[in-house]
């Protein structure tokens, strides 16, 4: 099969794997320059992947999602999120779970969450002092973790809440650099030799997290009459066509998926937004004018509708996709896409990065230009920060709302500045990409 794959990179597969782990953006940039927007990489121990940066090809993939298996292509994530995660499902089971989970993240629910997001942001930053410096990514992580604990889990106090916070942070920090992230890609490292080894530590933290979440679910089952004010209670209340509720194991794995998919990613994107906004005084000024136009104590849903704030968030997500590629798709049978013939069992990997940096779609793609989203309407295969097709991120509406409200709350209250002028590079953090050093900032005044 390998001989028939298109534009295959010729370097040894172990060398490709090392480079993919170390710098997936540089890797894609280099080989797209050489081969164009469709090429094949071979990762030692993991197999071959056809990277696709062509919007037309991606559109064809999204419109034929039923012809691919996606769940089994995400097996690398199983050690983190468990086998009952929506990410690892295909076919009818995927459709059932997605249908059950969808209402918790959309519609009227968002209005209830919006006020909470603003309150959480204010509470966690109310002690900031003029002259105080902080790492934007760490500060945003505290906020996004609190949002998930309160809005998703319905936890804001008590012993379990106190245990989950440090446990989760320690667990996520185990893959906070390219070297430490390699444990997720190199299967020979995934051996539990005891509590002192990286994998042993990871598995123990995962088990502890499972126990805490299971206990929380049991508690909520006993108090089933309480208001459905959080995502977990809503998830527990839904039933499928056969009247079946989600099991404790399914609920636990979905909660872990939400934690991994929604906590780090939002914090990272917010850090990049602060970085870009504070490099361009005109962007900051326009944002503050737009926020001020709403007057005192605006309705959070009004903030979410602001056009320039929305464009700033869209442009941040374009320039800094949290994942270098979207979920891989494995062809179930031989098929043709964008004029290329692919055999059954070929893994296709649409690249957010390659699409978002196409000069024909995004002129001056290296420049931060929120205005581009006023000048052009992008299709789902031209702008895809949350993936697409039947696998588009379930929580995308909540993630966008959180981004807008956290930015609006902090930019309305504080004057901030970057500590250093030098450019900040991306680095791998687990499966995601984050700013090296986390973006250091300082409070220069209050508004």
JSON list of N, CA, C and O in Angstrom, two decimals, residues 315 318 358-367 369 372 375-376 378:
[
{"chain": "A", "resi": 315, "resn": "UNK", "atom": "N", "xyz": [-9.60, 35.27, 14.38]},
{"chain": "A", "resi": 315, "resn": "UNK", "atom": "CA", "xyz": [-8.25, 35.40, 13.83]},
{"chain": "A", "resi": 315, "resn": "UNK", "atom": "C", "xyz": [-7.23, 34.70, 14.73]},
{"chain": "A", "resi": 315, "resn": "UNK", "atom": "O", "xyz": [-6.26, 34.10, 14.24]},
{"chain": "A", "resi": 318, "resn": "UNK", "atom": "N", "xyz": [-7.48, 31.15, 13.94]},
{"chain": "A", "resi": 318, "resn": "UNK", "atom": "CA", "xyz": [-6.89, 30.86, 12.62]},
{"chain": "A", "resi": 318, "resn": "UNK", "atom": "C", "xyz": [-5.37, 30.72, 12.73]},
{"chain": "A", "resi": 318, "resn": "UNK", "atom": "O", "xyz": [-4.79, 29.75, 12.26]},
{"chain": "A", "resi": 358, "resn": "UNK", "atom": "N", "xyz": [-2.92, 29.39, 4.03]},
{"chain": "A", "resi": 358, "resn": "UNK", "atom": "CA", "xyz": [-2.91, 29.49, 2.56]},
{"chain": "A", "resi": 358, "resn": "UNK", "atom": "C", "xyz": [-3.05, 30.97, 2.16]},
{"chain": "A", "resi": 358, "resn": "UNK", "atom": "O", "xyz": [-4.01, 31.63, 2.53]},
{"chain": "A", "resi": 359, "resn": "UNK", "atom": "N", "xyz": [-2.11, 31.44, 1.37]},
{"chain": "A", "resi": 359, "resn": "UNK", "atom": "CA", "xyz": [-2.14, 32.85, 0.95]},
{"chain": "A", "resi": 359, "resn": "UNK", "atom": "C", "xyz": [-3.33, 33.16, 0.04]},
{"chain": "A", "resi": 359, "resn": "UNK", "atom": "O", "xyz": [-3.81, 34.29, 0.00]},
{"chain": "A", "resi": 360, "resn": "UNK", "atom": "N", "xyz": [-3.83, 32.14, -0.70]},
{"chain": "A", "resi": 360, "resn": "UNK", "atom": "CA", "xyz": [-4.98, 32.41, -1.58]},
{"chain": "A", "resi": 360, "resn": "UNK", "atom": "C", "xyz": [-6.26, 32.63, -0.76]},
{"chain": "A", "resi": 360, "resn": "UNK", "atom": "O", "xyz": [-7.18, 33.30, -1.22]},
{"chain": "A", "resi": 361, "resn": "UNK", "atom": "N", "xyz": [-6.30, 32.10, 0.45]},
{"chain": "A", "resi": 361, "resn": "UNK", "atom": "CA", "xyz": [-7.47, 32.31, 1.33]},
{"chain": "A", "resi": 361, "resn": "UNK", "atom": "C", "xyz": [-7.23, 33.45, 2.31]},
{"chain": "A", "resi": 361, "resn": "UNK", "atom": "O", "xyz": [-8.13, 34.22, 2.62]},
{"chain": "A", "resi": 362, "resn": "UNK", "atom": "N", "xyz": [-6.00, 33.49, 2.85]},
{"chain": "A", "resi": 362, "resn": "UNK", "atom": "CA", "xyz": [-5.67, 34.45, 3.91]},
{"chain": "A", "resi": 362, "resn": "UNK", "atom": "C", "xyz": [-4.42, 35.23, 3.50]},
{"chain": "A", "resi": 362, "resn": "UNK", "atom": "O", "xyz": [-3.31, 34.89, 3.91]},
{"chain": "A", "resi": 363, "resn": "UNK", "atom": "N", "xyz": [-4.58, 36.28, 2.67]},
{"chain": "A", "resi": 363, "resn": "UNK", "atom": "CA", "xyz": [-3.41, 37.07, 2.26]},
{"chain": "A", "resi": 363, "resn": "UNK", "atom": "C", "xyz": [-2.66, 37.59, 3.49]},
{"chain": "A", "resi": 363, "resn": "UNK", "atom": "O", "xyz": [-3.28, 37.92, 4.50]},
{"chain": "A", "resi": 364, "resn": "UNK", "atom": "N", "xyz": [-1.33, 37.64, 3.40]},
{"chain": "A", "resi": 364, "resn": "UNK", "atom": "CA", "xyz": [-0.49, 38.01, 4.55]},
{"chain": "A", "resi": 364, "resn": "UNK", "atom": "C", "xyz": [-0.84, 37.14, 5.76]},
{"chain": "A", "resi": 364, "resn": "UNK", "atom": "O", "xyz": [-1.11, 37.64, 6.85]},
{"chain": "A", "resi": 365, "resn": "UNK", "atom": "N", "xyz": [-0.82, 35.85, 5.52]},
{"chain": "A", "resi": 365, "resn": "UNK", "atom": "CA", "xyz": [-1.30, 34.91, 6.54]},
{"chain": "A", "resi": 365, "resn": "UNK", "atom": "C", "xyz": [-0.52, 34.98, 7.85]},
{"chain": "A", "resi": 365, "resn": "UNK", "atom": "O", "xyz": [-1.04, 34.63, 8.91]},
{"chain": "A", "resi": 366, "resn": "UNK", "atom": "N", "xyz": [0.74, 35.44, 7.78]},
{"chain": "A", "resi": 366, "resn": "UNK", "atom": "CA", "xyz": [1.55, 35.54, 9.01]},
{"chain": "A", "resi": 366, "resn": "UNK", "atom": "C", "xyz": [1.16, 36.75, 9.85]},
{"chain": "A", "resi": 366, "resn": "UNK", "atom": "O", "xyz": [1.63, 36.91, 10.98]},
{"chain": "A", "resi": 367, "resn": "UNK", "atom": "N", "xyz": [0.32, 37.63, 9.31]},
{"chain": "A", "resi": 367, "resn": "UNK", "atom": "CA", "xyz": [-0.08, 38.85, 10.02]},
{"chain": "A", "resi": 367, "resn": "UNK", "atom": "C", "xyz": [-1.41, 38.64, 10.75]},
{"chain": "A", "resi": 367, "resn": "UNK", "atom": "O", "xyz": [-2.31, 37.97, 10.24]},
{"chain": "A", "resi": 369, "resn": "UNK", "atom": "N", "xyz": [-4.75, 39.86, 11.47]},
{"chain": "A", "resi": 369, "resn": "UNK", "atom": "CA", "xyz": [-5.67, 40.81, 10.84]},
{"chain": "A", "resi": 369, "resn": "UNK", "atom": "C", "xyz": [-7.12, 40.39, 11.08]},
{"chain": "A", "resi": 369, "resn": "UNK", "atom": "O", "xyz": [-7.72, 39.70, 10.24]},
{"chain": "A", "resi": 372, "resn": "UNK", "atom": "N", "xyz": [-10.01, 40.57, 8.34]},
{"chain": "A", "resi": 372, "resn": "UNK", "atom": "CA", "xyz": [-10.23, 39.65, 7.21]},
{"chain": "A", "resi": 372, "resn": "UNK", "atom": "C", "xyz": [-11.57, 38.91, 7.35]},
{"chain": "A", "resi": 372, "resn": "UNK", "atom": "O", "xyz": [-12.15, 38.49, 6.36]},
{"chain": "A", "resi": 375, "resn": "UNK", "atom": "N", "xyz": [-14.25, 40.88, 5.68]},
{"chain": "A", "resi": 375, "resn": "UNK", "atom": "CA", "xyz": [-14.12, 41.02, 4.22]},
{"chain": "A", "resi": 375, "resn": "UNK", "atom": "C", "xyz": [-14.54, 39.77, 3.48]},
{"chain": "A", "resi": 375, "resn": "UNK", "atom": "O", "xyz": [-14.82, 39.82, 2.28]},
{"chain": "A", "resi": 376, "resn": "UNK", "atom": "N", "xyz": [-14.56, 38.65, 4.17]},
{"chain": "A", "resi": 376, "resn": "UNK", "atom": "CA", "xyz": [-14.84, 37.40, 3.47]},
{"chain": "A", "resi": 376, "resn": "UNK", "atom": "C", "xyz": [-15.53, 36.40, 4.38]},
{"chain": "A", "resi": 376, "resn": "UNK", "atom": "O", "xyz": [-15.24, 36.32, 5.56]},
{"chain": "A", "resi": 378, "resn": "UNK", "atom": "N", "xyz": [-15.86, 32.57, 5.19]},
{"chain": "A", "resi": 378, "resn": "UNK", "atom": "CA", "xyz": [-15.10, 31.35, 4.92]},
{"chain": "A", "resi": 378, "resn": "UNK", "atom": "C", "xyz": [-15.98, 30.11, 5.07]},
{"chain": "A", "resi": 378, "resn": "UNK", "atom": "O", "xyz": [-16.82, 30.05, 5.97]}
]
